[in-house]
Short mmCIF file of C-alpha atoms and ligand atoms in Angstrom, two decimals:
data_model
loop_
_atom_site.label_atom_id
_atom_site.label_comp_id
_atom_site.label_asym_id
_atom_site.label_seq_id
_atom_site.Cartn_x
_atom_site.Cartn_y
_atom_site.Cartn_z
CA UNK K 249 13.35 -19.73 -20.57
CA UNK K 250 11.34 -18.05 -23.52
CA UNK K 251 7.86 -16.88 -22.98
CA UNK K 252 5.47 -14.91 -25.48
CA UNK K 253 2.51 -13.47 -24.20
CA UNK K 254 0.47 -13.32 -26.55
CA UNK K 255 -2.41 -11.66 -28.17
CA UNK K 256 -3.27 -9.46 -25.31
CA UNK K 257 -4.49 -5.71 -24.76
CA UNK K 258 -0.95 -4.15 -23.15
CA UNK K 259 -1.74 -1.22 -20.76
CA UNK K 260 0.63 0.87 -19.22
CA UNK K 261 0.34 4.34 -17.24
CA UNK K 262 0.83 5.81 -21.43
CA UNK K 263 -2.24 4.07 -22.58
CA UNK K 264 -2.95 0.48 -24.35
CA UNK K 265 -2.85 -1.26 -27.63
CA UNK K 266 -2.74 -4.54 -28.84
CA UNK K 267 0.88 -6.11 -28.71
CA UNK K 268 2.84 -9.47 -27.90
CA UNK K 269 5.34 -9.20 -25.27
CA UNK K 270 8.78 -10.90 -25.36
CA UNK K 271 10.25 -12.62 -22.22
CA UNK K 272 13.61 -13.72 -21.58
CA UNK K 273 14.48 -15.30 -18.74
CA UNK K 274 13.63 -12.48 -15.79
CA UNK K 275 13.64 -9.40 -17.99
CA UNK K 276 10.79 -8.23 -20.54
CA UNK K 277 12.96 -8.70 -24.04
CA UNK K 278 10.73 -6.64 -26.12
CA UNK K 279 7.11 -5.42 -26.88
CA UNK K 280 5.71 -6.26 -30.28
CA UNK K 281 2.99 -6.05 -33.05
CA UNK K 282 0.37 -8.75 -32.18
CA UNK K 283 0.94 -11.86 -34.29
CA UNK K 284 4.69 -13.04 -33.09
CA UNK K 285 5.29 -16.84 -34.43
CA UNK K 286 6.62 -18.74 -31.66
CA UNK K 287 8.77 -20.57 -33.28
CA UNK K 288 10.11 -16.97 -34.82
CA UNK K 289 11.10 -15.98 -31.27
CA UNK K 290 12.07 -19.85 -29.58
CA UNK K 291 9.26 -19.62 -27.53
CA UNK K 292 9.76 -22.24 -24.74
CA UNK K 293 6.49 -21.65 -23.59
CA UNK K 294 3.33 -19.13 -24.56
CA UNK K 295 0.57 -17.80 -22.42
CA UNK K 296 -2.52 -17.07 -24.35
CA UNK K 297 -3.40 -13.49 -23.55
CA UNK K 298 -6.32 -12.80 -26.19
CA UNK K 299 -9.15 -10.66 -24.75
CA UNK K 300 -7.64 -9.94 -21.32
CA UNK K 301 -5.15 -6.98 -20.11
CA UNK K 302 -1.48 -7.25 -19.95
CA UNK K 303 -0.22 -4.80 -17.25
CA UNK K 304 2.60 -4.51 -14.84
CA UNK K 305 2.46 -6.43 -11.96
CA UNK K 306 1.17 -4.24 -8.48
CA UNK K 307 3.32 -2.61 -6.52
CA UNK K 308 1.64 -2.09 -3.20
CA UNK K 309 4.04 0.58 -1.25
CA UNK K 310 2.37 0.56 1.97
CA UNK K 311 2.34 -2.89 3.93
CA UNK K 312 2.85 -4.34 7.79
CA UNK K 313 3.63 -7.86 7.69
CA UNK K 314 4.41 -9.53 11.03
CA UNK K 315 4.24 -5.91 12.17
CA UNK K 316 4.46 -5.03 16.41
CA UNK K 317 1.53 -3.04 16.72
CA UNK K 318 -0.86 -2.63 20.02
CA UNK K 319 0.65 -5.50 21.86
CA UNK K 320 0.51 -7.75 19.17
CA UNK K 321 1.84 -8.64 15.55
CA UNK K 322 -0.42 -8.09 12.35
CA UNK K 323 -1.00 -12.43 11.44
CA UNK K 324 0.23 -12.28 7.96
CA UNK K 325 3.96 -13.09 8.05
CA UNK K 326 6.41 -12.27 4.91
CA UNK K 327 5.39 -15.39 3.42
CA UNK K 328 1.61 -15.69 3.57
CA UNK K 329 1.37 -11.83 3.14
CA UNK K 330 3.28 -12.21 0.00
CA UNK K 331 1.78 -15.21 -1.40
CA UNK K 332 -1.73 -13.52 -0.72
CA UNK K 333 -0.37 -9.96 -2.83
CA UNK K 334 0.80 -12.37 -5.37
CA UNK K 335 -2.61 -14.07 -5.81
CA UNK K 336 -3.94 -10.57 -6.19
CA UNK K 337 -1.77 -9.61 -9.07
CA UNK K 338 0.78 -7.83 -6.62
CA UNK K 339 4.71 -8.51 -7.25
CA UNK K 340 6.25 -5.91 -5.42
CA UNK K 341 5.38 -4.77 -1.95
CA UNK K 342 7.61 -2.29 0.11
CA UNK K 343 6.74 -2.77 3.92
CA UNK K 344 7.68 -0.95 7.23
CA UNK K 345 10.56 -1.52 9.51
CA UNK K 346 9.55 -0.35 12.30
CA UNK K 347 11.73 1.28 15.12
CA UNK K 348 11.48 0.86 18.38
CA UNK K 349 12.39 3.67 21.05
CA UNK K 350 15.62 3.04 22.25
CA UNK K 351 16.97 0.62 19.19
CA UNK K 352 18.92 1.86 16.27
CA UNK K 353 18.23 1.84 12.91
CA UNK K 354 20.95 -0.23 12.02
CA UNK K 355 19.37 -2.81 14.36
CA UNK K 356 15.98 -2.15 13.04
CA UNK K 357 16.94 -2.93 9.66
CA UNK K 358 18.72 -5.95 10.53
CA UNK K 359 15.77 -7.81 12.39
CA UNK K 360 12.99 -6.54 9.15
CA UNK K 361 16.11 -8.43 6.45
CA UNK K 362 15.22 -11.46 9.03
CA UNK K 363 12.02 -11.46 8.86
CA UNK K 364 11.82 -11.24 5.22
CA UNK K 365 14.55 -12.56 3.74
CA UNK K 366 14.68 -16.00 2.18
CA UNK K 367 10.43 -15.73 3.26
CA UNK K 368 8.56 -13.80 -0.04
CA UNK K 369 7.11 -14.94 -2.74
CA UNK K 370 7.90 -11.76 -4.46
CA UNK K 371 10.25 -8.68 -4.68
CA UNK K 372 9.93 -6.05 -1.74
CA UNK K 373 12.07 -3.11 -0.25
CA UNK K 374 11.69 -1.72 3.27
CA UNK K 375 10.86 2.28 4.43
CA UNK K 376 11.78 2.68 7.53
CA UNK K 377 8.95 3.71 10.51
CA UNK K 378 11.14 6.45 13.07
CA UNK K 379 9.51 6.44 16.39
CA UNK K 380 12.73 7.41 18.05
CA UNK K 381 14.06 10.74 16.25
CA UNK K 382 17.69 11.76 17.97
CA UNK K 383 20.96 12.68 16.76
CA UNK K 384 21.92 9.30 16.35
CA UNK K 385 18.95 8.42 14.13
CA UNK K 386 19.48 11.34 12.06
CA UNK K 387 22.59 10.20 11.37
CA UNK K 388 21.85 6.51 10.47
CA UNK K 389 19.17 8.04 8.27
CA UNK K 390 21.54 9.63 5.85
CA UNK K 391 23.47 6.19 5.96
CA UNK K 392 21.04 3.71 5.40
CA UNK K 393 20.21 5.33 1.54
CA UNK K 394 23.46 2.83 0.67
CA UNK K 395 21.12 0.42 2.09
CA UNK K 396 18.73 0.66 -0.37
CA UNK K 397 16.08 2.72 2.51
CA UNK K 398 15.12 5.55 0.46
CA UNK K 399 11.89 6.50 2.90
CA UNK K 400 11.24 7.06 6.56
CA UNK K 401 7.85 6.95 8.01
CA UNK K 402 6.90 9.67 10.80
CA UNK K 403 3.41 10.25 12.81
CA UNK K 404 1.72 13.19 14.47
CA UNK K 405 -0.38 10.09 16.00
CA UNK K 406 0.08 7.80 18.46
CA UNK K 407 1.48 9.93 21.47
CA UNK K 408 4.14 7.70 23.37
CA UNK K 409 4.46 5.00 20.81
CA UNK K 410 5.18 6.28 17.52
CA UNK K 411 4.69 10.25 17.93
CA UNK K 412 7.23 12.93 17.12
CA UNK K 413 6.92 16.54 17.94
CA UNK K 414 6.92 19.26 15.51
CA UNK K 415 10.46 20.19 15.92
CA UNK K 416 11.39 16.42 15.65
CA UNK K 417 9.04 16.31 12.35
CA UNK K 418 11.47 19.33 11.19
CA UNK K 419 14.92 18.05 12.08
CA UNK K 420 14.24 14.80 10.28
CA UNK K 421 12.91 16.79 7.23
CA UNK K 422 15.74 18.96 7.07
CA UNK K 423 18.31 15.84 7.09
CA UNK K 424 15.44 13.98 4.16
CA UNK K 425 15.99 17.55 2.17
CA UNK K 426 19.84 16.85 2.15
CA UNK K 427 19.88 13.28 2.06
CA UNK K 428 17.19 13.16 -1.07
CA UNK K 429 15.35 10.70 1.60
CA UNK K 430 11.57 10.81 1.08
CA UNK K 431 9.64 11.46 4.33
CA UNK K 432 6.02 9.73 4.88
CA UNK K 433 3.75 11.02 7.12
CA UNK K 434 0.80 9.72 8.90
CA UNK K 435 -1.04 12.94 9.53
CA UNK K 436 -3.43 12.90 12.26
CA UNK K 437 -2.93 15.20 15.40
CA UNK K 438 -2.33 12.46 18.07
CA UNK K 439 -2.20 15.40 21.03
CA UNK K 440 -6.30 16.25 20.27
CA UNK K 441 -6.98 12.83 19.75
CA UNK K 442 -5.65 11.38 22.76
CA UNK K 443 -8.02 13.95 24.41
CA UNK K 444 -11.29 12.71 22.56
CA UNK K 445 -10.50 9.41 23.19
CA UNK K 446 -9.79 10.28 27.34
CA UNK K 447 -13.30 11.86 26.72
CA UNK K 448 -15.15 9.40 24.98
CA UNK K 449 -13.96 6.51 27.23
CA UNK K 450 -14.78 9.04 30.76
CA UNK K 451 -18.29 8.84 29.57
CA UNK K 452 -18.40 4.91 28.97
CA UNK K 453 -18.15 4.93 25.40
CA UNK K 454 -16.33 2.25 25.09
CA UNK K 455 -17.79 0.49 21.31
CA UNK K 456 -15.67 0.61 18.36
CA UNK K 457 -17.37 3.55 16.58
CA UNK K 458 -15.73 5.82 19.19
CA UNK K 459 -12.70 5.18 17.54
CA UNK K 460 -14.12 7.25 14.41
CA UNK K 461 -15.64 9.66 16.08
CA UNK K 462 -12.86 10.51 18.28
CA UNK K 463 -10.35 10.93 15.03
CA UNK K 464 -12.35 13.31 13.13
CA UNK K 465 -11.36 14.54 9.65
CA UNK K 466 -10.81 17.82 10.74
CA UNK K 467 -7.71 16.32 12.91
CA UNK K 468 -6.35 14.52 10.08
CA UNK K 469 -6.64 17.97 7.71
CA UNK K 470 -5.06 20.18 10.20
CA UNK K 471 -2.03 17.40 10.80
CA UNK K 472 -1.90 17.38 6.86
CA UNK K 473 -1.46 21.10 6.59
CA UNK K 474 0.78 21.41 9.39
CA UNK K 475 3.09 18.56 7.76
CA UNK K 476 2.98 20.11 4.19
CA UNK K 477 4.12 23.41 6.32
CA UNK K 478 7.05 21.79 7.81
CA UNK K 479 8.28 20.36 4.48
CA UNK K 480 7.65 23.70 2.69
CA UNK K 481 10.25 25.56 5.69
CA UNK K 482 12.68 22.23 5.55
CA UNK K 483 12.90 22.20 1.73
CA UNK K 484 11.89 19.02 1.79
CA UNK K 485 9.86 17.00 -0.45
CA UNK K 486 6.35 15.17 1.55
CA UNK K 487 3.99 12.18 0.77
CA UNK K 488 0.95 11.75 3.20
CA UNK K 489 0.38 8.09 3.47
CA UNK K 490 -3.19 6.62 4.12
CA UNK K 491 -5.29 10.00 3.26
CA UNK K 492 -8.65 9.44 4.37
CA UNK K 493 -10.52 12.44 3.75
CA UNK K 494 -11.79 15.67 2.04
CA UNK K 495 -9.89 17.96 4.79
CA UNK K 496 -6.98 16.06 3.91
CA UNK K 497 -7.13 16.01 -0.03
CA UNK K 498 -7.99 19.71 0.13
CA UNK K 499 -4.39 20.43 1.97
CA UNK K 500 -2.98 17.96 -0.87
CA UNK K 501 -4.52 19.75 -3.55
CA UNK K 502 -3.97 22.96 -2.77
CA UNK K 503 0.30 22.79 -2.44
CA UNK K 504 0.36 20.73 -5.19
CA UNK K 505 -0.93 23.44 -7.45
CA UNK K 506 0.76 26.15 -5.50
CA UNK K 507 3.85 23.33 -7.21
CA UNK K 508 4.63 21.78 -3.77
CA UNK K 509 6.64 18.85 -4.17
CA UNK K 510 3.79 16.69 -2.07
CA UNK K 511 2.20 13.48 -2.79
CA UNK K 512 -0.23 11.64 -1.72
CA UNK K 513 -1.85 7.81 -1.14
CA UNK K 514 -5.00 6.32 -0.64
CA UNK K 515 -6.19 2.92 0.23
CA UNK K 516 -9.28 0.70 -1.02
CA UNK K 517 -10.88 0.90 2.30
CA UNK K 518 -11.06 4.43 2.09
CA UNK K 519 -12.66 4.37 -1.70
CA UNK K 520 -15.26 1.39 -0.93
CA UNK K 521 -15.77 1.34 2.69
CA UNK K 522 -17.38 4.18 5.40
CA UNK K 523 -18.04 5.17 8.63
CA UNK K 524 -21.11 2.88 8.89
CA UNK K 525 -19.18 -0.50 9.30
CA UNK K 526 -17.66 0.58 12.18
CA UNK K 527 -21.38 1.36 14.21
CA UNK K 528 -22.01 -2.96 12.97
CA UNK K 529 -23.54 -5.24 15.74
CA UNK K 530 -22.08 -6.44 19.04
CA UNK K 531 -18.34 -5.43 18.40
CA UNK K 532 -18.45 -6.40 14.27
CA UNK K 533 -17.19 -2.44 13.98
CA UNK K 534 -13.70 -3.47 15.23
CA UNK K 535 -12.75 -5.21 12.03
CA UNK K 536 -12.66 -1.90 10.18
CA UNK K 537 -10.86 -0.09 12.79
CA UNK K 538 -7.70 1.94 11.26
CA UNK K 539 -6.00 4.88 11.51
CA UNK K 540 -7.27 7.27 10.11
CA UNK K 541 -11.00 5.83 10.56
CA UNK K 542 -13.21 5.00 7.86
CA UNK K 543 -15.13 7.80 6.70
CA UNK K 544 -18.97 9.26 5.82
CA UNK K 545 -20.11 8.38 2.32
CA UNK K 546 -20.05 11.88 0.96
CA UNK K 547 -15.58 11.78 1.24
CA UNK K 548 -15.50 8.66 -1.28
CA UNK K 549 -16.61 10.70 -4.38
CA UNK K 550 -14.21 13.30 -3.24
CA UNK K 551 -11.48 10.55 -3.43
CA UNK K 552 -12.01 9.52 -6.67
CA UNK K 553 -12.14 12.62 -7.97
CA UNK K 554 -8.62 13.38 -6.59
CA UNK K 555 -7.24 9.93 -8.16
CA UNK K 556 -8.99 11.28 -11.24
CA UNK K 557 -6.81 14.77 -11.24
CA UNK K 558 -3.71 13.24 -9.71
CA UNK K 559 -4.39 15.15 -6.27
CA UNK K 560 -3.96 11.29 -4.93
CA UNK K 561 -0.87 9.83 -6.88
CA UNK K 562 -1.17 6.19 -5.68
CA UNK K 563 -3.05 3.66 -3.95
CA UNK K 564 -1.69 1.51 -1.61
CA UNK K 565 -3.21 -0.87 1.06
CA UNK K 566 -1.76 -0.31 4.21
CA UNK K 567 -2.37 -3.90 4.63
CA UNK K 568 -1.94 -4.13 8.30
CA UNK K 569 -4.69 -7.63 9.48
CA UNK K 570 -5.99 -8.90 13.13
CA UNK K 571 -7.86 -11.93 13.57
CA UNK K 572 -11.15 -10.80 14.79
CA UNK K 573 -10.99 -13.31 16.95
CA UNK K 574 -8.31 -13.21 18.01
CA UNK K 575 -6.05 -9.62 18.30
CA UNK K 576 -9.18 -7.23 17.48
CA UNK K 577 -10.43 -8.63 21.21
CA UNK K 578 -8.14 -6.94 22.94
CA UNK K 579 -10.13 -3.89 22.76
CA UNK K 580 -13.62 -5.52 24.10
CA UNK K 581 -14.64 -2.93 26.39
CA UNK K 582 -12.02 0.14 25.08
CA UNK K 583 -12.03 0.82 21.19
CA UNK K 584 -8.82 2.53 22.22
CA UNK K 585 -7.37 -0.77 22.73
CA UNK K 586 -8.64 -2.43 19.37
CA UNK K 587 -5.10 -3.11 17.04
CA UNK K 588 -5.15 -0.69 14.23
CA UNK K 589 -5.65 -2.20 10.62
CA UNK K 590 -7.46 -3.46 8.02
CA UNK K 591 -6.20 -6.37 5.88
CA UNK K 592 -6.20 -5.83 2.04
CA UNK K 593 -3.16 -6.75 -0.12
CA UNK K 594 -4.97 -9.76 -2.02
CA UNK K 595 -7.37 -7.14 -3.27
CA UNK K 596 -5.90 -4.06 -4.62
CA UNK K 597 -5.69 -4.10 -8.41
CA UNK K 598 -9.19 -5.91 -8.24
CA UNK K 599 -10.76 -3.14 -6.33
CA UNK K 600 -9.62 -0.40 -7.94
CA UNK K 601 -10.78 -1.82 -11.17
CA UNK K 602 -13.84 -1.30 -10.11
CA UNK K 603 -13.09 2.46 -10.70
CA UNK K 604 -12.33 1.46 -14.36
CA UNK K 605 -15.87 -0.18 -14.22
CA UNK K 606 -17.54 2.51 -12.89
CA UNK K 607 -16.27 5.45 -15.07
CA UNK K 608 -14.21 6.66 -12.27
CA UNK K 609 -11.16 6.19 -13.70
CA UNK K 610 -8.96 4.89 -16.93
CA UNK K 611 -7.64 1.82 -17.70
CA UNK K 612 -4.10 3.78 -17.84
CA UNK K 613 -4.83 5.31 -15.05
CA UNK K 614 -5.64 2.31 -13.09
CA UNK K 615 -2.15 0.79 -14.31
CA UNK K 616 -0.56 4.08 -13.10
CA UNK K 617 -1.88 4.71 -9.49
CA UNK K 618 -1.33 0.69 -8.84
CA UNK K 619 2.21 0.38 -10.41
CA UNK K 620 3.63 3.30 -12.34
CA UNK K 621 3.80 5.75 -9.86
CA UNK K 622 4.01 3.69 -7.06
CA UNK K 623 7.69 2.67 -9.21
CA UNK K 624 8.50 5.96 -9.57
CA UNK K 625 7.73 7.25 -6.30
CA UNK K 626 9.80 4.76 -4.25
CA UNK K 627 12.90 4.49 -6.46
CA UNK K 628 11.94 1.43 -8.42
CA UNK K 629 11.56 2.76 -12.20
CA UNK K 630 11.61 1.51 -15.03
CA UNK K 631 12.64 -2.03 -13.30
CA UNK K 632 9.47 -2.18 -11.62
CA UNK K 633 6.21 -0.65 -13.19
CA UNK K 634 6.92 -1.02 -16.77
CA UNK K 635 5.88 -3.25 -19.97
CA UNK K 636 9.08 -2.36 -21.46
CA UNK K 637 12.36 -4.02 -23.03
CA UNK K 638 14.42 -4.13 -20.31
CA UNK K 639 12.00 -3.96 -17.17
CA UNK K 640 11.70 -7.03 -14.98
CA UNK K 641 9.06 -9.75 -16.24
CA UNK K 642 6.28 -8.82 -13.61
CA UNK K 643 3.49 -8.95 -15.85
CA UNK K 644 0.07 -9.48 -14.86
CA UNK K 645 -2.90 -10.64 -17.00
CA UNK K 646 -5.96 -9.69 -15.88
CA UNK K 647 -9.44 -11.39 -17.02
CA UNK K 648 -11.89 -7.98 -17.55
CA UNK K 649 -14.95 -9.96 -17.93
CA UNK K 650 -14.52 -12.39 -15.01
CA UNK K 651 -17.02 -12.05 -11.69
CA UNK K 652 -15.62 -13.40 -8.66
CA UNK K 653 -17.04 -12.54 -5.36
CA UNK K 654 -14.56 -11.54 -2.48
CA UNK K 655 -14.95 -13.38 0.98
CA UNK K 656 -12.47 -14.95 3.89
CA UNK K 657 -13.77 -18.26 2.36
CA UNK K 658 -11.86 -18.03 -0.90
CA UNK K 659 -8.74 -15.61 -0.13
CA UNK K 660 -5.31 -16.48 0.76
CA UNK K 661 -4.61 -13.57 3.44
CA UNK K 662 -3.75 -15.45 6.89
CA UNK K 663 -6.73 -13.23 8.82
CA UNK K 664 -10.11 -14.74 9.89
CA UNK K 665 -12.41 -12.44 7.92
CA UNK K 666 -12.56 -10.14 4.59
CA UNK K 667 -13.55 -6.42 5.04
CA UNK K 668 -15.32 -6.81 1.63
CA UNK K 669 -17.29 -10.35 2.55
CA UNK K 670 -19.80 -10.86 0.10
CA UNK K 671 -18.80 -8.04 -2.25
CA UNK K 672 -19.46 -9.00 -6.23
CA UNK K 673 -17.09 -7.32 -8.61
CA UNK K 674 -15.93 -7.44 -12.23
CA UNK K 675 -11.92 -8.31 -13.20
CA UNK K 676 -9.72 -10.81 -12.00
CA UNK K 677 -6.17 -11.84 -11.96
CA UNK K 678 -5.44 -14.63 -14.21
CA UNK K 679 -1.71 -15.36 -14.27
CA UNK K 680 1.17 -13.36 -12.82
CA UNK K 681 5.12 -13.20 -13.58
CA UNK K 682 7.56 -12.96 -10.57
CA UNK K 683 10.66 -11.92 -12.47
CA UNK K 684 9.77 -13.92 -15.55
CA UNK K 685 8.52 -17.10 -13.56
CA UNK K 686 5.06 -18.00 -13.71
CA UNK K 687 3.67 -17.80 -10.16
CA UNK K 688 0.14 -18.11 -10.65
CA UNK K 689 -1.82 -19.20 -13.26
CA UNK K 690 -5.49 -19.98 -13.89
CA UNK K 691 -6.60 -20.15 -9.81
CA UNK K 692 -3.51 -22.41 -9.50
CA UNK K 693 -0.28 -20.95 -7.11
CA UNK K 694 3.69 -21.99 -7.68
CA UNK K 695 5.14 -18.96 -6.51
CA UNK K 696 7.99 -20.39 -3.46
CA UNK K 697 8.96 -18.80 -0.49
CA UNK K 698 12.87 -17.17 -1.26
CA UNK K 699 11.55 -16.57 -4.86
CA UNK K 700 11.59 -12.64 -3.80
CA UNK K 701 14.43 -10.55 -4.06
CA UNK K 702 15.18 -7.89 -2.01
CA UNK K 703 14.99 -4.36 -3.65
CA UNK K 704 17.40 -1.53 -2.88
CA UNK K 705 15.75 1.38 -3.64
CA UNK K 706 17.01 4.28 -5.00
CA UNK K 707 15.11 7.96 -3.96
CA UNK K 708 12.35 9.62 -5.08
CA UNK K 709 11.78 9.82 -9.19
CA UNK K 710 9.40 12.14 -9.26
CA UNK K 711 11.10 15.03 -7.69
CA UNK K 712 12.12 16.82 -11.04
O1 URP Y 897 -4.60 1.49 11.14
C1 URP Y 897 -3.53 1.45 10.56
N1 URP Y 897 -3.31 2.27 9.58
N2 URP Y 897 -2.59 0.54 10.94
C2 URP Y 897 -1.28 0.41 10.44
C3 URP Y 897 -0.34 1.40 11.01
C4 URP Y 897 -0.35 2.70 10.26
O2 URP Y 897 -0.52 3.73 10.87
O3 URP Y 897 -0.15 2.70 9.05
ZN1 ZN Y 898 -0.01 5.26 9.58
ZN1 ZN Y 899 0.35 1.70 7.59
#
């Protein structure tokens, strides 16, 4: 199959221009002068591409579908999750195995391949959560790199669930320094916390803006510090997933300059959303309960400005969703017992266009934070991220000039409410290439389940 998209603004993390872009079969043939004939390159089929953006399709590195978490499982399976990202212009999504204490990684991986496999819509790659750091795991963590699990996932949070100590932290950065492995951190001191929250729920304060009071940002900076420590004495290279704040991006910042090799992420709901919706009425707050917490207004500029200097190399969701009516009741009368996570993956590359709207960021830079980087970051370049000859067909064209209004009414995530309900924005997806098939086109879906490949990732490409 032949396609020529056609007449359409391409814009990569280098810029844009006008051009016509080639496709044959499930790889990107070549990119062109506007103006192809059809007939000149056997077009079996052309998609009209005049006035809109041709970019790469999304890769969202941060996801939980079908993920254990609190007691329960985040709703949105492999296959909704993926059919939603699609929708939203996303066609690559690398999500979380997650160990559990006492299970190998071997295991682990196994039980994520059957969740997944034969189940997305489009291409994804696992990193690897490690709750359960021994000798053993160290060892399966240099292994699984043949296994296409480039990444492992630790926390300072979550004492007696997910928590390692400092000296764990190390150990597993000093095999990640030998291995090339890439270690993620969720950076928020789960010791101090646990305290607050013992506090907070001692005095009866028991509502869901406890739960941002109790994390404050001053936690999350000191983790961040502490972690970029660690790395620095393990020779290892760092990225801080979900950074929430000003104490945080400060940390970033600072070893970055003093040419640390540490990255950094941050998610819509920490660019759009603050502190505020969690204090809603009755228990409304719980649907924008995550770790780390929503934060005051005056960290969102702060944000920006660090996508803006490339303090913040990528934005990912952390798309992790409970029903409000459903799994966020479990904490009714404890915030502590609320399921962590906010849904999001339909609405990525539409709300960080926003920041192209606003001035906060360029077009380039919108394709680079969503897709480039996130390529590069996780082993994926140039197959993934790219408008190139060569790169896989995962082309998104996006409609600039379209308003759309986001709402659990109209979006195809399997959770009972949108943390954006009601929101008006500018941009929208209009069709979207899986691999050179068309899997969305015009507000109509014919993506397929098993359509997805799995992707085995190769390490870190940004290391130098
Ligand atoms: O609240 C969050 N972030 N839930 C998902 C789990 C995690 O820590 O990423
Ligand atoms: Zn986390
Ligand atoms: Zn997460």
């Amino acid at each position: 199959m032949r396609t020529l998209i056609s007449g359409g603004i391409v814009v990569t993390a280098s810029g844009s221009q006008p051009a016509d872009v080639l496709v044959d079969g499930e790889r990107i043939h070549a990119v062109v002068e506007p103006g192809t004939d059809p007939a000149s390159w056997q077009a079996d089929r052309v998609i009209d591409a005049t006035d809109r953006y041709v970019i790469p399709g999304g890769i969202d590195g941060h996801t939980h579908m079908e993920m254990p978490f609190g007691g329960t499982f985040s709703v949105d399976d492999f296959a909704s999750g993926t059919r939603a990202a699609a929708w939203g212009g996303t066609t690559t999504i690398v999500d979380f195995a997650v160990q559990k204490k006492g299970t190998s990684l071997r295991e682990t991986l196994d039980t994520w391949h059957g969740k997944a496999d034969g189940k997305c819509a489009i291409d994804y790659g696992f990193h690897m959560i490690v709750s359960d750091v021994n000798e053993q795991t160290l060892k399966e963590m240099d292994a699984l790199g043949g296994e296409g699990i480039s990444s492992f996932k630790l926390f300072m949070a979550y004492p007696g669930v997910f928590y390692a100590t400092d000296g764990e932290i190390l150990q597993a950065m000093q095999h990640a320094s030998d291995s090339g492995a890439l270690i993620m951190m969720h950076a928020e001191n789960g010791i101090a916390i646990d305290v607050l929250v013992g506090q907070a729920l001692s005095r009866g304060h028991t509502d869901p803006r406890y739960h941002g009071i109790t994390r404050p940002p001053d936690l999350e900076g000191e983790a961040t510090s502490r972690a970029i420590k660690l790395a620095g004495v393990a020779g290892a290279p760092l990225y801080i997933v979900h950074l929430s704040c000003d104490e945080a991006l400060t940390a970033v910042a600072m070893a970055r300059t003093e040419g640390r090799r540490v990255f950094a992420e941050t998610c819509p709901q920490y660019l759009f959303l603050t502190d505020d919706a969690m204090a809603g009425p009755g228990f409304e707050g719980a649907k924008y309960v995550c770790s780390p917490p929503l934060r005051p207004s005056w960290h969102l500029p702060k944000l920006w400005n660090g996508l803006r200097t490339d303090a913040l190399s990528v934005v990912s969701t952390d798309h992790c969703p409970f029903c409000f009516n459903e799994e966020k009741q479990l904490g009714q009368g404890d915030f502590a017992k609320i399921p962590n996570g906010i849904p999001g993956v339909e609405h990525r590359v539409d709300l960080v266009y926003q920041g192209v709207v606003a001035g906060e960021i360029s077009l380039a830079r919108w394709v680079e934070v969503l897709s480039t980087t996130p390529a590069r970051m996780f082993g994926l370049y140039p197959k993934k991220g790219e408008i190139a000859a060569g790169s896989d067909a995962d082309i998104v064209i996006y409609d600039p000039r379209a308003r759309q209004t986001l709402s659990a009414r109209t979006h195809h995530m399997a959770v009972d409410y949108s943390a954006y309900e009601g929101r008006e924005i500018t941009g929208r997806v209009q069709t979207v290439l899986s691999r050179g098939r068309v899997i969305l086109d015009d507000g109509r879906y014919d993506g397929a389940e098993g359509h997805g490949q799995f992707l085995s990732r190769s390490t870190c490409q940004l290391l130098g």
